[in-house]
XYZ file of C-alpha atoms in Angstrom:
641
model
C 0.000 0.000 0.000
C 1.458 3.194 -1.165
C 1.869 6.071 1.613
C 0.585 9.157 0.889
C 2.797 12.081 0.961
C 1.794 15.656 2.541
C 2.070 18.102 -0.642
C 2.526 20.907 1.632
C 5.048 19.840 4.509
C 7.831 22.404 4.869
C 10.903 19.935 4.570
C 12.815 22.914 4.931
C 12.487 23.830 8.414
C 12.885 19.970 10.052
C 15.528 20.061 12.075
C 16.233 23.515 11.569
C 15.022 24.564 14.991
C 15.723 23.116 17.954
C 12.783 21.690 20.891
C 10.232 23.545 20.188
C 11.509 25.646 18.081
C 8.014 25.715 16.394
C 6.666 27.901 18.828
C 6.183 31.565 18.434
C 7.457 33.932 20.826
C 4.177 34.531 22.039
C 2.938 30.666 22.342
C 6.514 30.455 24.255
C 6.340 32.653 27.348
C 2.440 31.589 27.769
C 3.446 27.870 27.929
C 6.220 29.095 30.245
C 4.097 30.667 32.353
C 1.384 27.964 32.495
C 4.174 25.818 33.628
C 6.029 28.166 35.798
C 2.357 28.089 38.048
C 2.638 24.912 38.784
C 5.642 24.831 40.971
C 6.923 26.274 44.318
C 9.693 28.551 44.758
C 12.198 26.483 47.470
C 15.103 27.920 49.101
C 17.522 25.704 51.110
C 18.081 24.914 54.428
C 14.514 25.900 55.092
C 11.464 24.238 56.489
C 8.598 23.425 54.351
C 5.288 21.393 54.445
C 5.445 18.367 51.672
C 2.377 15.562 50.880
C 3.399 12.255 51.153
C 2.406 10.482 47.275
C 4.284 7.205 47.530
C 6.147 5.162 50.259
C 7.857 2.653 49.520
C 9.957 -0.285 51.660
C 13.171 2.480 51.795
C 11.612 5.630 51.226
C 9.053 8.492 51.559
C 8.398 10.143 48.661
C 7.015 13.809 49.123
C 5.686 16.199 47.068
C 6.789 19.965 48.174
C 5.755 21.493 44.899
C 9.056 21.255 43.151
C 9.548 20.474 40.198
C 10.922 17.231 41.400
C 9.884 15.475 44.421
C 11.493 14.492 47.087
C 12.724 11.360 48.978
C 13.261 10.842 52.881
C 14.547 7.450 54.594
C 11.780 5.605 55.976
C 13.267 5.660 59.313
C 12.589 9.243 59.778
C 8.738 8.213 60.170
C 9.072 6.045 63.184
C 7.244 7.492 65.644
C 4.549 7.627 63.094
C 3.576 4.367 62.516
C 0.239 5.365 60.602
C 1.966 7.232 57.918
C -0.636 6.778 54.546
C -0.116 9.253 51.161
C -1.599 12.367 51.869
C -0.672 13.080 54.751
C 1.548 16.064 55.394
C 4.657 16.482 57.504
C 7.125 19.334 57.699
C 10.693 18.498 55.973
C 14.199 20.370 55.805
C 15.291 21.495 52.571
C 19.258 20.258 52.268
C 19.745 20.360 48.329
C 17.998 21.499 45.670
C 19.492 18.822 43.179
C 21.827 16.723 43.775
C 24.576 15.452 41.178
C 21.531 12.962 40.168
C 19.124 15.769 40.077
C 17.031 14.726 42.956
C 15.668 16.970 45.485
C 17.354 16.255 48.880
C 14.682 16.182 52.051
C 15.190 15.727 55.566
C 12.093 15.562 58.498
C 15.070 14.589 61.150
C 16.317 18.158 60.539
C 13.437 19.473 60.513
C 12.526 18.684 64.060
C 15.912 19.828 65.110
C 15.209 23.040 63.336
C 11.663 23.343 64.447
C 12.940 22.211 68.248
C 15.655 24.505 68.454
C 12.932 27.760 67.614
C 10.794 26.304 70.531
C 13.607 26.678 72.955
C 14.172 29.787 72.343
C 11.270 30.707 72.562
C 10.545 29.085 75.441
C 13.534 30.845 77.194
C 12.196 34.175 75.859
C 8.676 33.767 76.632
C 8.900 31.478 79.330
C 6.791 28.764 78.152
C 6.901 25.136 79.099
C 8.504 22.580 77.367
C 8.208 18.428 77.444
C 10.534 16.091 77.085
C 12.172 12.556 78.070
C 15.583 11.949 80.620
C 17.199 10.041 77.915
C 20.184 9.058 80.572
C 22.302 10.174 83.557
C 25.438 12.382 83.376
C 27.934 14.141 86.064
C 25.720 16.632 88.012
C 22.379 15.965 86.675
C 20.171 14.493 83.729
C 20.499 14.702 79.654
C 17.108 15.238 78.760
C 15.910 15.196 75.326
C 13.738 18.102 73.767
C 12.290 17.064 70.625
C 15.277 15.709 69.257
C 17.512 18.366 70.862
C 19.681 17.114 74.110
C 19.742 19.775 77.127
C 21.363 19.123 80.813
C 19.435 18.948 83.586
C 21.246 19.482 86.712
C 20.769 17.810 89.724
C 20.461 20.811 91.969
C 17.452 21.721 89.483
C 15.634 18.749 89.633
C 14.022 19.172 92.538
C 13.772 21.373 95.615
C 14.885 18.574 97.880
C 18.067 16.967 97.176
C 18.432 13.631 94.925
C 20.290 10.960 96.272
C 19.090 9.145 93.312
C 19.146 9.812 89.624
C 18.982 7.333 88.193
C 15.014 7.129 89.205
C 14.124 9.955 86.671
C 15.863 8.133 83.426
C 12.781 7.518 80.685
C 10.360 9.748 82.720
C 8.588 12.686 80.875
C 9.069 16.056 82.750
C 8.097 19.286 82.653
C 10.985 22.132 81.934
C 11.763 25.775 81.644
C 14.496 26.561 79.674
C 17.351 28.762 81.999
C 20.219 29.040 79.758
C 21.501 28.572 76.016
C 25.266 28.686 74.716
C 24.410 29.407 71.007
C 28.600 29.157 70.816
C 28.231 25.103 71.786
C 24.739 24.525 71.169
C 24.025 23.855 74.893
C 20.419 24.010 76.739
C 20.129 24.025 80.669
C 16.847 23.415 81.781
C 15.085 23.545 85.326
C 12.299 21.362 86.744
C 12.547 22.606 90.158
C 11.767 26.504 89.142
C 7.881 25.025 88.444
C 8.199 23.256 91.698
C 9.043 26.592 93.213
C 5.739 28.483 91.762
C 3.831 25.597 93.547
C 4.707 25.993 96.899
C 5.636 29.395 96.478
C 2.069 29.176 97.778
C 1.537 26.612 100.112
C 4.737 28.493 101.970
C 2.702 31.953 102.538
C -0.183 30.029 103.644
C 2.069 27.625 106.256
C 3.820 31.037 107.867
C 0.872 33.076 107.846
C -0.693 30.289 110.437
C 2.487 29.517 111.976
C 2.237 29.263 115.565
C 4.508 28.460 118.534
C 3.360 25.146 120.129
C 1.790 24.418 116.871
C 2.677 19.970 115.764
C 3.381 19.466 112.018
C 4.313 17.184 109.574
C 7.263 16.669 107.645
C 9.916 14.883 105.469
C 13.789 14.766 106.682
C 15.556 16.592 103.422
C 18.941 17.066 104.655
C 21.038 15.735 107.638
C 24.078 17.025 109.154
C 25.839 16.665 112.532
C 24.087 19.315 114.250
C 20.758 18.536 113.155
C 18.174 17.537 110.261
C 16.376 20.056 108.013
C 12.637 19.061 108.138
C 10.265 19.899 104.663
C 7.067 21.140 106.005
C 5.613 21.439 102.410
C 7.452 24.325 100.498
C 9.095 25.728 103.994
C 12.028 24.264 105.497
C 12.249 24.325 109.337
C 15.444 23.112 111.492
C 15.673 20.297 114.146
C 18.643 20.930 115.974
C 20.180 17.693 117.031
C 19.472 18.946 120.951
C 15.844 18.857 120.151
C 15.823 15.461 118.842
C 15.754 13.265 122.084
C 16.033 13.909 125.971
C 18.842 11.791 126.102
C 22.707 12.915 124.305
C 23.424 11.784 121.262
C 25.971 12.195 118.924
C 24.570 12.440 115.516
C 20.910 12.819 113.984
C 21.210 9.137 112.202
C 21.257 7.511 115.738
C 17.816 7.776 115.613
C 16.820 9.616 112.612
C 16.711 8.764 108.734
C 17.028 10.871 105.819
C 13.512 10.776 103.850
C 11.653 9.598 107.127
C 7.939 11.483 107.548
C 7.455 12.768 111.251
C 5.367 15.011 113.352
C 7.316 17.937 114.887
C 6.153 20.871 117.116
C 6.960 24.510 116.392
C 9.572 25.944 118.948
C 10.164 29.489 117.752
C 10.303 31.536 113.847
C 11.193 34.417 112.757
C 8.582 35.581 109.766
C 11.195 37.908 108.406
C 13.917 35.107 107.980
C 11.841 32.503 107.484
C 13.579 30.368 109.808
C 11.640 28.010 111.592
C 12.753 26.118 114.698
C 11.658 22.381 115.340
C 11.325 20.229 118.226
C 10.807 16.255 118.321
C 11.493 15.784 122.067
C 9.092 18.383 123.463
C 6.017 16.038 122.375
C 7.321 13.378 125.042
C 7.231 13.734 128.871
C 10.681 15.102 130.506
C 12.473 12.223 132.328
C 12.875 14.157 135.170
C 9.257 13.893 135.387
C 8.918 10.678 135.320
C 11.999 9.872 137.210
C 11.225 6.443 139.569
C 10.500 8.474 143.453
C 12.542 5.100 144.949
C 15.999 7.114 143.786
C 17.320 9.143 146.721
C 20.804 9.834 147.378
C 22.878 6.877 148.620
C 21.239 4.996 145.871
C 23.034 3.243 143.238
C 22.811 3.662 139.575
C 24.383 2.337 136.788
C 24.296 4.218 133.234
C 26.248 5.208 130.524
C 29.586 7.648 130.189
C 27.730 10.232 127.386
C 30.724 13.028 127.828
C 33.986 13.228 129.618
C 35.229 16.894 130.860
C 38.321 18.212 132.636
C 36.401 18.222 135.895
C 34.611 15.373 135.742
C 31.781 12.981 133.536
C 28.381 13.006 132.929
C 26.553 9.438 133.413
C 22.999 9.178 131.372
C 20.918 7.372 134.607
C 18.149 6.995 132.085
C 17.714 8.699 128.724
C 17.587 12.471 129.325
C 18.445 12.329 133.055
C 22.478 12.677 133.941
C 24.330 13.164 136.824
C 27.996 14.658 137.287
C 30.681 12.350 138.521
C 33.161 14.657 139.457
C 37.084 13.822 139.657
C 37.276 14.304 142.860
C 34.711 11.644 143.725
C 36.406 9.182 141.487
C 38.989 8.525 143.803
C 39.759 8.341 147.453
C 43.379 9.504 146.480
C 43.827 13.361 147.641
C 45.847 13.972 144.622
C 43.405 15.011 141.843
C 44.458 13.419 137.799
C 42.516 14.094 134.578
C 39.155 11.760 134.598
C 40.339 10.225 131.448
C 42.647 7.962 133.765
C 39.350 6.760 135.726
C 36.529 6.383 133.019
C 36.239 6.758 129.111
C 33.413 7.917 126.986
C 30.458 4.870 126.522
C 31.856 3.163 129.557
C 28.959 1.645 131.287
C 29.719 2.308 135.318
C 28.106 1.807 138.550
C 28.228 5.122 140.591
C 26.123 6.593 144.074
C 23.736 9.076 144.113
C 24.643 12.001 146.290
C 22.940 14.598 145.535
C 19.777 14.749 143.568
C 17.176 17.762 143.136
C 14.710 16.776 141.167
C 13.520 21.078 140.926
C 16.557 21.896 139.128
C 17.201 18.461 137.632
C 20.462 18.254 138.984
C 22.232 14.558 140.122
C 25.613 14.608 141.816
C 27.310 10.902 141.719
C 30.054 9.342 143.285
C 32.153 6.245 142.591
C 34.767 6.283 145.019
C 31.898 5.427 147.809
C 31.257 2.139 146.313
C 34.809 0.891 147.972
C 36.171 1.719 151.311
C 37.473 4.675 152.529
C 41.382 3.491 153.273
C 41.320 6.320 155.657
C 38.612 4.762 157.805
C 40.021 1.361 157.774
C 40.346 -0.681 160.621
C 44.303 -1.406 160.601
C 45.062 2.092 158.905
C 46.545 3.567 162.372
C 48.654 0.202 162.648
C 49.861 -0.158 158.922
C 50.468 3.306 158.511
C 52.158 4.173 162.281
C 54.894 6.729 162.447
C 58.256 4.459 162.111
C 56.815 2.291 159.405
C 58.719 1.813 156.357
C 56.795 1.691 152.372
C 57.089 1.763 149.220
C 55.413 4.377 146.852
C 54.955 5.947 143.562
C 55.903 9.183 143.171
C 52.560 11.690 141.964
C 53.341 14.920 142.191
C 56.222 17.799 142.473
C 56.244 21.130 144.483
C 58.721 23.306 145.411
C 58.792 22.199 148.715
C 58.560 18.903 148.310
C 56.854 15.850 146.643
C 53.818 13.875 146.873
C 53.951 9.976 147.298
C 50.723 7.741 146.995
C 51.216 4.585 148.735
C 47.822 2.870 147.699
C 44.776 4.062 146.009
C 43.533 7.097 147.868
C 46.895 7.180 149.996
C 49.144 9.996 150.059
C 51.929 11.085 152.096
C 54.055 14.294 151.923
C 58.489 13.977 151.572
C 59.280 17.500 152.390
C 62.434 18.566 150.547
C 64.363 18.609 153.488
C 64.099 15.253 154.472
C 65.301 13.442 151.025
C 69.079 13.552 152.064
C 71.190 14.012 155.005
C 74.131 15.089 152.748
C 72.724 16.734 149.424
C 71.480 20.186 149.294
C 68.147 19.918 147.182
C 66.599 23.182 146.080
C 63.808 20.838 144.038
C 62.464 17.690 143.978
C 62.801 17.299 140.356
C 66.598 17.235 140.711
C 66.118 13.243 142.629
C 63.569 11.587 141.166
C 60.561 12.507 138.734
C 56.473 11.753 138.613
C 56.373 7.992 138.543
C 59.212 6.989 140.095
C 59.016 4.726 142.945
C 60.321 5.708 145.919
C 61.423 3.921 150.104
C 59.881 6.282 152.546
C 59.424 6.127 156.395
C 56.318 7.277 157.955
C 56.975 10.533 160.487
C 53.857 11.750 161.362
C 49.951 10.477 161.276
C 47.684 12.657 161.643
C 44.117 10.525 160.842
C 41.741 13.219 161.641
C 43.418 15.832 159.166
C 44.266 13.250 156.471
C 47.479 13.624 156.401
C 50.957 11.571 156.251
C 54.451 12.935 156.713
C 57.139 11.134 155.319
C 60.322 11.217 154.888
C 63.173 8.699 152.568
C 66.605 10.138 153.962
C 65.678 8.662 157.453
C 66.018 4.912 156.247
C 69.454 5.537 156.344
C 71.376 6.387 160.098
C 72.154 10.083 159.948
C 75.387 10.628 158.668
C 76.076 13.931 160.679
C 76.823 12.045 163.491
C 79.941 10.356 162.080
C 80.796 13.314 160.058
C 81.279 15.212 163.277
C 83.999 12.882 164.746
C 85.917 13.540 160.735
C 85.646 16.616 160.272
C 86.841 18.558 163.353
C 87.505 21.724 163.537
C 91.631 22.012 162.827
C 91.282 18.499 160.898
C 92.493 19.095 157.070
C 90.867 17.162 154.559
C 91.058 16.895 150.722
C 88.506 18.551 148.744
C 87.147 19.635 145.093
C 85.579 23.276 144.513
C 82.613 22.669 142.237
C 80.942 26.154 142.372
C 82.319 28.891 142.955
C 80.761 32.697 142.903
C 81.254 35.929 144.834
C 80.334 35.057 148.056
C 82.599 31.697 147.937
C 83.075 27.993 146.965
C 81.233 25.210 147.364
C 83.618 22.153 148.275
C 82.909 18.704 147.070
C 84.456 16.687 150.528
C 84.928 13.018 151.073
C 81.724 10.860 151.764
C 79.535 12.820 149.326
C 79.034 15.498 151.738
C 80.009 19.684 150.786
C 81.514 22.483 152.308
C 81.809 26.018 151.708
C 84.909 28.222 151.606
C 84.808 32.290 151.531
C 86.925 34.234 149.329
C 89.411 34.901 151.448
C 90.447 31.352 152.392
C 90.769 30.601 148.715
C 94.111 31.942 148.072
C 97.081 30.016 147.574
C 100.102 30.059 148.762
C 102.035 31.649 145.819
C 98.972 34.022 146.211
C 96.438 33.390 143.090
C 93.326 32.203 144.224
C 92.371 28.306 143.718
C 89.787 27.982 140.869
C 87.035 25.541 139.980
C 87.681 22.290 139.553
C 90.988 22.145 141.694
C 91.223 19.835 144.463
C 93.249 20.985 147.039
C 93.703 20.747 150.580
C 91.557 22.199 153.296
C 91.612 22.823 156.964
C 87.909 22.845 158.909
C 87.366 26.093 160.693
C 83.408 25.752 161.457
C 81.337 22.365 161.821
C 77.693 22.311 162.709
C 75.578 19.307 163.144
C 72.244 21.023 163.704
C 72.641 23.165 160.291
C 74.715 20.484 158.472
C 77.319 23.081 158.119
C 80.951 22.742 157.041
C 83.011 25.998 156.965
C 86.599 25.148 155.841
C 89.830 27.339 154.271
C 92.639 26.611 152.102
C 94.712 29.400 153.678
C 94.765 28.198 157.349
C 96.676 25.013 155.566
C 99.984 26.856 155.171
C 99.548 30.366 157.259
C 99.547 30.000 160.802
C 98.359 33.270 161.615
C 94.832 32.403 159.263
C 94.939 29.229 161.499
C 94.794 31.136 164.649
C 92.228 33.148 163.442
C 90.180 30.466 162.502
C 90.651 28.783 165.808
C 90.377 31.459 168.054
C 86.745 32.416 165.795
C 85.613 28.779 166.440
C 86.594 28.612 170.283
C 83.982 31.908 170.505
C 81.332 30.152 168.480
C 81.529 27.000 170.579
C 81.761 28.894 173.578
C 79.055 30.905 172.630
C 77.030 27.615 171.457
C 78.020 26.493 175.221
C 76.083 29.033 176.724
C 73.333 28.524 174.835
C 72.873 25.025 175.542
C 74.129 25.200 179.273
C 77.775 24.980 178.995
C 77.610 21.862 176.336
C 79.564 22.862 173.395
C 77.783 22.160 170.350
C 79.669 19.608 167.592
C 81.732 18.195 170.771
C 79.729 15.091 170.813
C 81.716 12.659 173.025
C 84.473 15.024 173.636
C 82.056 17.169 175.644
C 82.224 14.312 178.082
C 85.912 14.797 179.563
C 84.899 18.584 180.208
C 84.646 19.862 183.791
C 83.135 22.660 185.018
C 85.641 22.844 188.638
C 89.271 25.058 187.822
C 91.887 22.678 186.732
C 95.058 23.092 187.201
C 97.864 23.447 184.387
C 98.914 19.767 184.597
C 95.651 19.005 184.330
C 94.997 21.018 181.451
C 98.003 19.398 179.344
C 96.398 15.791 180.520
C 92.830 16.691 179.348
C 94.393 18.258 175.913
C 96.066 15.171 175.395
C 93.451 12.968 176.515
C 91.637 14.990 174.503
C 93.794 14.555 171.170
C 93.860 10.374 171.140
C 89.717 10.453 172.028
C 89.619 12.485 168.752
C 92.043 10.884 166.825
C 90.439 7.203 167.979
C 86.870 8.951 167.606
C 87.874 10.355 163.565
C 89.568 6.862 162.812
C 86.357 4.988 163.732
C 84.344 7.470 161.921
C 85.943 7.127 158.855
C 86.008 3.284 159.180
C 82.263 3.713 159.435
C 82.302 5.952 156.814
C 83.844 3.703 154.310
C 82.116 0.891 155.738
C 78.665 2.756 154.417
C 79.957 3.412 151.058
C 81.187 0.063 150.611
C 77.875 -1.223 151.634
C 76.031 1.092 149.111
C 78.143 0.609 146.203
C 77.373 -3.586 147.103
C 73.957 -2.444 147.017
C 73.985 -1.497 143.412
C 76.152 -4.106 141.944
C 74.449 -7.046 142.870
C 71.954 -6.805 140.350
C 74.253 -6.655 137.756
C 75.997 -9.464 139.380
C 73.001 -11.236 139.142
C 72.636 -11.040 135.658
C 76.217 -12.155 134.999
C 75.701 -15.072 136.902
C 72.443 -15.810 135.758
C 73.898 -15.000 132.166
C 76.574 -17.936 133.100
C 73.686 -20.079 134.080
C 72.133 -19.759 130.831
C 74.936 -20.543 128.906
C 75.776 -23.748 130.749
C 72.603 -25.187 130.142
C 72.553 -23.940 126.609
C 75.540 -26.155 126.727
């Protein structure tokens, strides 16, 4: 079949144009503009409405009225399940064409966009916003805001403190935006602020009908070691831990817990503060009220140690009812210590009443008058009678003397005087210390005032009887200056006792004056029994005419000492024997001086005999324990072997 051909088909002009290049001008620009109506204007990185016209197993395809539509990921659309074409949803414009010409959506973006205008918003207008604790963090809560994360902090959670966050993860709250870092993108929100408004309320209406006296309820908040802050329902009030219970006690947990609901009573306020005090004890009886009418003074108790002080402790009898245990009625001992050597705190002791007014709810105890007074013991005159000999412990120094407790509630008095016949002490201290024990000899009793004198240099025979048949006057001994000063030397003589030289019998014979530390010999000008006194001169050794002196100066003081004592010169001891009172006659005289001369010579020889004798004895005193040792050292070893 033969085609039939157009006579009048411009061959000319086919493919002379290009598309559509059979259109006038005219027919152009109104096609153009038909067209043109039909699509949207779009700018990026804006938010737009699209209709959803297809979904697929991968995508969303929207329809924003572009001239291409759109395609978003599925998984955008979770949280709406009942997505169905038609519907519309808001979407963020990322790219007008991509390289494959598609348009480039996002709704997750949106959200973010759209979330990020409600905050600020919020935090200008102070609106409310909703969202879910998606998880703990340091300090507080990440909470999520429509896609957006913002910190919650713990202090803002609530207006009592959280002990536990982790409560509040997944829970939808309520929050007011407080602060925004544009620089980091950061939101900090605030539940408690709304929390705040609430009771903002309900705590004008509480302290406008706040009365003293007045019992309320509330919830422990906060504890610390003086007391527990009590919420009374948008007002906090304190409970100071001496309101908590009648009896002591040393922190609020002993009997308190943190979150615990209680009824309190209303001690005091002040409306202009708002500080509210609490009491918990007040709603119970006082134990002093109630305190059992059998307890009298002279009763005993026993309780608990609740504090310890530098003049005594306080015993809890029952809860909220103490009595004072001084330190002086710890003890029958006269010498007061510190009450930490009797009792400790949370001791449990048994103690006396012995005092007790119930008006002032005061309680004196004692524990001393559970044992016997050793003062009022039967044998205490015997054991204790003046001649006895003990052994104590050393408790206390003075400056004139020292204390020694022989048992518990025992003490006697060593004057300073009486620790050594030979040794000048000007203080205890320098012969023993607090602790040591220490021989003593009982000198005086005295039951009725308490009181013991005793003394330790009387175990020993008083040396100042020997030492007066040694060191006569005219007898020359060798001696050590250990001090010396202005007013004279003190000597360092034989025996351990000293003597004292004045300046002027210092100087030597080639006429310099001895020093310290020289020993050197020395003749005894003065000797005195009574005042342990030895007077003595390095002079009168070599210069007869500082001998005479010396002699004719002691003939006045014992004649002198004579008269005082009716004719017996003092320091003659058994020389005073051969004196007689009737006129002798010259023969005589030479007789008696040399009768005289051999007593004194026989008399110094057997006094430094027993001298020696002494110091022997004391120096065997000492080594034996050593000697022990060594021998029981030797003992060992042989039956090691």
């Amino acid at each position: 079949m033969a085609t039939e051909l157009v006579d009048d088909f411009d061959w000319d002009n086919v493919g002379a144009t290009g598309f559509g290049g059979n259109y006038s001008s005219d027919q152009r620009a109104e096609m153009e503009k038909m067209y043109g109506d039909t699509l949207t204007t779009v700018q990026e990185e804006e938010v737009v409405k699209g209709t959803v016209v297809g979904i697929t197993d991968r995508d969303v395809i929207l329809n924003i009225g572009f001239k291409s539509d759109g395609l978003v990921a599925l998984t955008e659309f979770r949280d709406l399940p009942d997505l169905k074409i038609g519907d519309e949803v808001e979407v963020f414009i990322e790219d007008q064409e991509d390289q494959n010409g598609q348009l480039i959506l996002s709704r997750k973006k949106a959200k973010i966009k759209q979330a990020w205008k409600a905050i600020y918003d919020a935090l200008e207008l102070d609106t409310i916003l909703e969202g879910v604790v998606k998880r703990r963090t340091k300090g507080g809560l990440i909470m999520e805001l429509d896609g957006v994360e913002a910190f919650l902090p713990g202090s803002q959670i609530d207006v009592k403190p959280i002990r536990d966050f982790d409560i509040y993860v997944g829970r939808r709250m309520e929050v007011k935006v407080v602060k925004i870092n544009s620089a980091f993108d950061n939101v900090v929100v605030s539940h408690k602020v709304l929390i705040e408004k609430d009771l903002e309320k309900q705590r004008e209406a509480i302290l406008n009908n706040l009365e003293k006296g007045q019992i309320l309820e509330g919830n422990i908040k906060n504890m610390t070691n003086f007391g527990v802050f009590i919420d009374l329902g948008g007002v906090d009030g304190l409970l100071h831990i001496t309101d908590i219970s009648w009896g002591r006690i040393a922190h609020p947990s002993e009997v308190l817990t943190l979150d615990q609901k209680l009824n309190i009573v209303v001690l005091d306020f002040d409306e202009a503060k708002k500080r509210i005090s609490l009491g918990l004890k007040q709603l119970t009886p006082h134990p002093w009220d109630s305190l059992p009418a059998d307890l009298q003074p002279g009763s005993k108790v026993s309780g608990r140690i609740v504090n310890v002080a530098d003049y005594g402790a306080f015993m809890e009898v029952v809860p909220g009812v103490e009595g004072l245990i001084h330190v002086s009625e710890m003890s029958w001992s006269q010498h007061l210590r510190n009450p930490q050597d009797f009792i400790k705190q949370g001791d449990t002791v048994e103690a006396q009443i012995l005092t007790l007014d119930r008006e002032d709810r005061k309680m004196s105890l004692g524990i001393k008058q559970l044992t016997e007074d050793p003062w009022t013991r039967g044998d205490f005159a015997t054991t204790y009678a003046v001649g006895t000999k003990h052994s104590g412990t050393v408790r206390n120094l003075t400056n004139f003397g020292l204390f020694v407790e022989l048992e518990e509630g025992v003490d006697g008095l060593v004057h300073v005087s009486d620790l050594s016949w030979t040794k000048k002490i000007k203080h205890p201290s320098e012969m023993v210390k607090v602790g040591d024990k220490l021989d003593v000899v009982v000198l005086e009793l005295d039951l009725g005032a308490r009181r013991l004198a005793l003394g330790h240099k009387q175990l020993e025979e008083n040396p100042w009887d020997t030492f007066q048949t040694v060191f006569t006057p005219g007898s020359v001994h060798k001696a050590t200056i250990t001090e010396k000063s202005e007013r004279g030397a003190v000597l360092e003589l034989p025996y351990g006792i000293e003597g004292f030289a004045y300046p002027k019998s210092l100087v030597k014979e080639d006429g310099s004056n001895a020093e310290n530390g020289e020993s050197l010999d020395f003749r005894v000008t003065e000797f005195s029994k009574d005042d342990r006194r030895i007077v003595l001169s390095h002079t009168a050794v070599f210069n007869k005419e500082a001998a005479a002196e010396d002699d004719s100066r002691n003939a006045k003081f014992k004649k002198k000492a004579g008269n005082a004592k009716g004719g017996e010169a003092q320091g003659e001891g058994k020389l005073s024997d051969i004196k007689k009172e009737e006129k002798s006659t010259l023969g005589d005289l030479d007789a008696l001086s040399a009768l005289r001369d051999q007593m004194a010579g026989a008399e110094r020889k057997a006094g430094e005999q027993k001298l020696a004798a002494n110091a022997k004895a004391k120096q065997d005193a000492e080594v034996p324990a050593a000697g022990d040792d060594n021998e029981q050292a030797l003992e060992d070893g042989a039956a090691a072997q």
